[in-house]
Amino acid sequence: MDLHFLGAATTVTGSQFLLETGQARILVDCGMFQGGPNEAIRNRIPLAFDPATLDAILLTHAHLDHCGLIPHVVREGFHGPIRATAGTIELARLVLLDSGRLQEEFSKREDRWERRHPDRAEAEEVREQAALEAAIELAESGEHGTPPTPEAEAFGERSRERADDAPTSASATAAGSGPAAPGTIRNAQEAAHAEGAHVATSIEPVGGPGRPDHERELRATVPELKPDLDAPLYTERDAVESLRGFLPVRYGEEEEVAPGIHATYLDAGHILGSAIIRLRVQDVPGGPERILVFSGDLGRTGAPIIADPTPMHDADYVLCESTYGGREHEPTAEAHRILAETVRLVAENNGVLLVPSFAIGRTQEIVWELDRLVSAGEIPALPLYLDSPMASKASDIYRRHTEYFDEETRALFESGETPLDYPKQIVVSDMAQSQAIARARRPYMIVASNGMLTGGRVVGHLRNLIDDPAATILFVGYQGEGTLGRHLQEGAKTVRLDGQVRDVRCRIASISGFSAHADEPGLLAWLSGFAGGRKPGDQGFPRRVFLVHGDPGPQAELAPKVTALGFDVHVPRWHEVVTLD
Ligand SMILES: [Zn+2]
């Protein structure tokens, strides 16, 4: 059987793995590449498979970088089931509809911009086309195991520019990734070639010998097809269509998902409904069985609300995420201490606390912690504005799915507590309300999306607070390279907002202990479960561990430590195909 690493290979977005056996073809995750334009252009390369021949898509969780290309693949001809937990299905609906809508909006904005700046638009198109070609070449070099050309390699380097802890579609679009392509490039090109061939062989020359036949030349020319790189990859309507294929699965219940492939979903402790997927695979009927484990995104042990990642004990092949290779989160107690201290300082200064936060997972956790700190009397109960429509909808989904909570949170719910709500919270619905927050009586707190200041409502608050010494911006998630969030975190003295240079006079603080991902010790602890006192060659001891979903630096730091656990470690290239025996 063959495993194709179609995304999240030496990068942290675009998770997509194609498993081909002698009897079936399935996809594990179908995520969108996010980040700068060079990363997003990867969404537009031709699909590496014919979607009509796929038996199923198995989805680990609802973050856009894991589910974002599903509507595209469905539109291209996939008709099979998309299996995910009930929590993931509800969250994915939210994420995919939002993504379709944002892509349509972005596409319209691009059209308007191009009409106003025709000269610059042409140069931009040439650049995008070159990036697309470099991406296709990089993918092909991965498939064939050939070294990429310098251009394609440079593209790969440029595009690996950020690790996203919990990306949202808003951040992706605002970061300039734009909507991805109408995925018909391959089909259109094939059609063009086929037609060209037909034309070339079927037209009789009309000119005499030695005379140029312009008509024939013209008709024999294969039309150059340029995909419209600014068209939405899919629309909100396509997203709605794709939801029909979703089928709910329960944690721990094994099901046959395709001929010879049995899948079990186990709690990954990352966001609501997130799963580790364990596959029992027979390449051919009656042949030997292999166990494949896909970690998905692994959560942080001890994080509130949801359960811890499920420990695993045996596999033949493991695909493990590596986002935080080489990094250790500060202890939870320290994270709580910094949060409490920051809130107290804001209260004393009669200031404003702005927490940029991802809508799904992080916002719920921050609200949970603030609620707990107020209950414990550790912070004053400042008013809290929740300014993210998506986060509010995600919180509603969390409230409906108490079955996914950890014991502590479930006990709180059963005793009548509402840990997903802060006592003095104000849920902001429209833009007018969002803008009115600036006139509210201080001190107060705002939690707003998105988490890396690349777009969303948080940017409006940043405009008001950036040069206000009584304001504090508190980062609680990973800030990708090149983002405004990262610049501020690294101590920028000035930033450009709306084309103006603004001084940074507000206080900047960061906490890493609220990450939705396991840190390096967490990843190693989870992986060591597969060793279980056995040695290479023993039953259940992995033949190979693939490190995926990580940037090259963290992967290089993690790999030798995983090797030290006794495993044969491999870091696959983008589009690499590995045969599993
Ligand atoms: Zn995730």
PDB file of N, CA, C and O in Angstrom, residues 59-88:
ATOM      1  N   LEU A  59     -11.885  12.602   8.706  1.00  0.00           N
ATOM      2  CA  LEU A  59     -11.495  13.933   9.169  1.00  0.00           C
ATOM      3  C   LEU A  59     -11.132  13.905  10.652  1.00  0.00           C
ATOM      4  O   LEU A  59     -11.931  13.455  11.471  1.00  0.00           O
ATOM      5  N   THR A  60      -9.925  14.407  10.980  1.00  0.00           N
ATOM      6  CA  THR A  60      -9.506  14.383  12.394  1.00  0.00           C
ATOM      7  C   THR A  60     -10.181  15.481  13.211  1.00  0.00           C
ATOM      8  O   THR A  60     -10.607  15.249  14.334  1.00  0.00           O
ATOM      9  N   HIS A  61     -10.272  16.708  12.650  1.00  0.00           N
ATOM     10  CA  HIS A  61     -10.946  17.778  13.397  1.00  0.00           C
ATOM     11  C   HIS A  61     -11.289  18.943  12.487  1.00  0.00           C
ATOM     12  O   HIS A  61     -10.955  18.941  11.308  1.00  0.00           O
ATOM     13  N   ALA A  62     -11.957  19.943  13.063  1.00  0.00           N
ATOM     14  CA  ALA A  62     -12.645  20.952  12.250  1.00  0.00           C
ATOM     15  C   ALA A  62     -11.816  22.193  11.918  1.00  0.00           C
ATOM     16  O   ALA A  62     -12.330  23.113  11.296  1.00  0.00           O
ATOM     17  N   HIS A  63     -10.561  22.262  12.322  1.00  0.00           N
ATOM     18  CA  HIS A  63      -9.783  23.436  11.926  1.00  0.00           C
ATOM     19  C   HIS A  63      -9.620  23.460  10.400  1.00  0.00           C
ATOM     20  O   HIS A  63      -9.468  22.420   9.760  1.00  0.00           O
ATOM     21  N   LEU A  64      -9.605  24.683   9.854  1.00  0.00           N
ATOM     22  CA  LEU A  64      -9.602  24.857   8.399  1.00  0.00           C
ATOM     23  C   LEU A  64      -8.404  24.177   7.729  1.00  0.00           C
ATOM     24  O   LEU A  64      -8.515  23.688   6.615  1.00  0.00           O
ATOM     25  N   ASP A  65      -7.278  24.139   8.420  1.00  0.00           N
ATOM     26  CA  ASP A  65      -6.101  23.518   7.793  1.00  0.00           C
ATOM     27  C   ASP A  65      -6.198  21.995   7.783  1.00  0.00           C
ATOM     28  O   ASP A  65      -5.290  21.313   7.322  1.00  0.00           O
ATOM     29  N   HIS A  66      -7.304  21.463   8.301  1.00  0.00           N
ATOM     30  CA  HIS A  66      -7.556  20.014   8.222  1.00  0.00           C
ATOM     31  C   HIS A  66      -8.791  19.673   7.387  1.00  0.00           C
ATOM     32  O   HIS A  66      -8.884  18.571   6.851  1.00  0.00           O
ATOM     33  N   CYS A  67      -9.751  20.606   7.315  1.00  0.00           N
ATOM     34  CA  CYS A  67     -10.993  20.286   6.586  1.00  0.00           C
ATOM     35  C   CYS A  67     -11.262  21.226   5.409  1.00  0.00           C
ATOM     36  O   CYS A  67     -12.190  21.005   4.634  1.00  0.00           O
ATOM     37  N   GLY A  68     -10.465  22.277   5.240  1.00  0.00           N
ATOM     38  CA  GLY A  68     -10.817  23.386   4.343  1.00  0.00           C
ATOM     39  C   GLY A  68     -10.935  23.081   2.869  1.00  0.00           C
ATOM     40  O   GLY A  68     -11.512  23.866   2.129  1.00  0.00           O
ATOM     41  N   LEU A  69     -10.381  21.954   2.390  1.00  0.00           N
ATOM     42  CA  LEU A  69     -10.498  21.669   0.959  1.00  0.00           C
ATOM     43  C   LEU A  69     -11.617  20.674   0.645  1.00  0.00           C
ATOM     44  O   LEU A  69     -11.799  20.287  -0.509  1.00  0.00           O
ATOM     45  N   ILE A  70     -12.372  20.270   1.647  1.00  0.00           N
ATOM     46  CA  ILE A  70     -13.445  19.293   1.407  1.00  0.00           C
ATOM     47  C   ILE A  70     -14.436  19.792   0.341  1.00  0.00           C
ATOM     48  O   ILE A  70     -14.727  19.061  -0.612  1.00  0.00           O
ATOM     49  N   PRO A  71     -14.956  21.037   0.445  1.00  0.00           N
ATOM     50  CA  PRO A  71     -15.913  21.470  -0.586  1.00  0.00           C
ATOM     51  C   PRO A  71     -15.306  21.459  -1.991  1.00  0.00           C
ATOM     52  O   PRO A  71     -15.982  21.170  -2.968  1.00  0.00           O
ATOM     53  N   HIS A  72     -14.023  21.747  -2.080  1.00  0.00           N
ATOM     54  CA  HIS A  72     -13.317  21.736  -3.367  1.00  0.00           C
ATOM     55  C   HIS A  72     -13.290  20.308  -3.938  1.00  0.00           C
ATOM     56  O   HIS A  72     -13.620  20.079  -5.105  1.00  0.00           O
ATOM     57  N   VAL A  73     -12.913  19.348  -3.100  1.00  0.00           N
ATOM     58  CA  VAL A  73     -12.816  17.957  -3.551  1.00  0.00           C
ATOM     59  C   VAL A  73     -14.202  17.407  -3.903  1.00  0.00           C
ATOM     60  O   VAL A  73     -14.361  16.659  -4.864  1.00  0.00           O
ATOM     61  N   VAL A  74     -15.218  17.833  -3.148  1.00  0.00           N
ATOM     62  CA  VAL A  74     -16.595  17.406  -3.459  1.00  0.00           C
ATOM     63  C   VAL A  74     -17.021  18.010  -4.797  1.00  0.00           C
ATOM     64  O   VAL A  74     -17.580  17.329  -5.656  1.00  0.00           O
ATOM     65  N   ARG A  75     -16.711  19.268  -4.998  1.00  0.00           N
ATOM     66  CA  ARG A  75     -17.095  19.904  -6.261  1.00  0.00           C
ATOM     67  C   ARG A  75     -16.382  19.261  -7.446  1.00  0.00           C
ATOM     68  O   ARG A  75     -16.899  19.206  -8.546  1.00  0.00           O
ATOM     69  N   GLU A  76     -15.198  18.727  -7.174  1.00  0.00           N
ATOM     70  CA  GLU A  76     -14.435  18.094  -8.249  1.00  0.00           C
ATOM     71  C   GLU A  76     -14.861  16.653  -8.519  1.00  0.00           C
ATOM     72  O   GLU A  76     -14.257  15.987  -9.348  1.00  0.00           O
ATOM     73  N   GLY A  77     -15.844  16.150  -7.735  1.00  0.00           N
ATOM     74  CA  GLY A  77     -16.370  14.834  -8.090  1.00  0.00           C
ATOM     75  C   GLY A  77     -16.368  13.779  -6.999  1.00  0.00           C
ATOM     76  O   GLY A  77     -16.711  12.625  -7.247  1.00  0.00           O
ATOM     77  N   PHE A  78     -15.982  14.139  -5.764  1.00  0.00           N
ATOM     78  CA  PHE A  78     -16.032  13.142  -4.683  1.00  0.00           C
ATOM     79  C   PHE A  78     -17.471  13.009  -4.180  1.00  0.00           C
ATOM     80  O   PHE A  78     -18.117  14.014  -3.863  1.00  0.00           O
ATOM     81  N   HIS A  79     -17.959  11.773  -4.109  1.00  0.00           N
ATOM     82  CA  HIS A  79     -19.346  11.569  -3.679  1.00  0.00           C
ATOM     83  C   HIS A  79     -19.451  10.682  -2.451  1.00  0.00           C
ATOM     84  O   HIS A  79     -20.554  10.321  -2.044  1.00  0.00           O
ATOM     85  N   GLY A  80     -18.328  10.273  -1.881  1.00  0.00           N
ATOM     86  CA  GLY A  80     -18.371   9.309  -0.777  1.00  0.00           C
ATOM     87  C   GLY A  80     -18.631   9.972   0.562  1.00  0.00           C
ATOM     88  O   GLY A  80     -18.831  11.184   0.653  1.00  0.00           O
ATOM     89  N   PRO A  81     -18.598   9.159   1.627  1.00  0.00           N
ATOM     90  CA  PRO A  81     -18.833   9.697   2.965  1.00  0.00           C
ATOM     91  C   PRO A  81     -17.614  10.432   3.526  1.00  0.00           C
ATOM     92  O   PRO A  81     -16.480  10.119   3.177  1.00  0.00           O
ATOM     93  N   ILE A  82     -17.895  11.431   4.364  1.00  0.00           N
ATOM     94  CA  ILE A  82     -16.848  12.147   5.098  1.00  0.00           C
ATOM     95  C   ILE A  82     -17.093  11.825   6.565  1.00  0.00           C
ATOM     96  O   ILE A  82     -18.105  12.250   7.126  1.00  0.00           O
ATOM     97  N   ARG A  83     -16.218  11.042   7.147  1.00  0.00           N
ATOM     98  CA  ARG A  83     -16.482  10.552   8.503  1.00  0.00           C
ATOM     99  C   ARG A  83     -15.766  11.414   9.542  1.00  0.00           C
ATOM    100  O   ARG A  83     -14.563  11.639   9.437  1.00  0.00           O
ATOM    101  N   ALA A  84     -16.542  11.859  10.518  1.00  0.00           N
ATOM    102  CA  ALA A  84     -15.992  12.702  11.587  1.00  0.00           C
ATOM    103  C   ALA A  84     -16.900  12.567  12.805  1.00  0.00           C
ATOM    104  O   ALA A  84     -18.046  12.118  12.685  1.00  0.00           O
ATOM    105  N   THR A  85     -16.405  12.991  13.967  1.00  0.00           N
ATOM    106  CA  THR A  85     -17.254  12.951  15.164  1.00  0.00           C
ATOM    107  C   THR A  85     -18.357  14.016  15.024  1.00  0.00           C
ATOM    108  O   THR A  85     -18.230  14.953  14.227  1.00  0.00           O
ATOM    109  N   ALA A  86     -19.407  13.868  15.818  1.00  0.00           N
ATOM    110  CA  ALA A  86     -20.533  14.809  15.731  1.00  0.00           C
ATOM    111  C   ALA A  86     -20.069  16.236  16.043  1.00  0.00           C
ATOM    112  O   ALA A  86     -20.508  17.199  15.398  1.00  0.00           O
ATOM    113  N   GLY A  87     -19.175  16.380  17.021  1.00  0.00           N
ATOM    114  CA  GLY A  87     -18.662  17.714  17.371  1.00  0.00           C
ATOM    115  C   GLY A  87     -17.898  18.323  16.204  1.00  0.00           C
ATOM    116  O   GLY A  87     -18.050  19.505  15.873  1.00  0.00           O
ATOM    117  N   THR A  88     -17.072  17.504  15.557  1.00  0.00           N
ATOM    118  CA  THR A  88     -16.312  17.989  14.400  1.00  0.00           C
ATOM    119  C   THR A  88     -17.258  18.400  13.276  1.00  0.00           C
ATOM    120  O   THR A  88     -17.045  19.424  12.621  1.00  0.00           O
TER     121      THR A  88
END
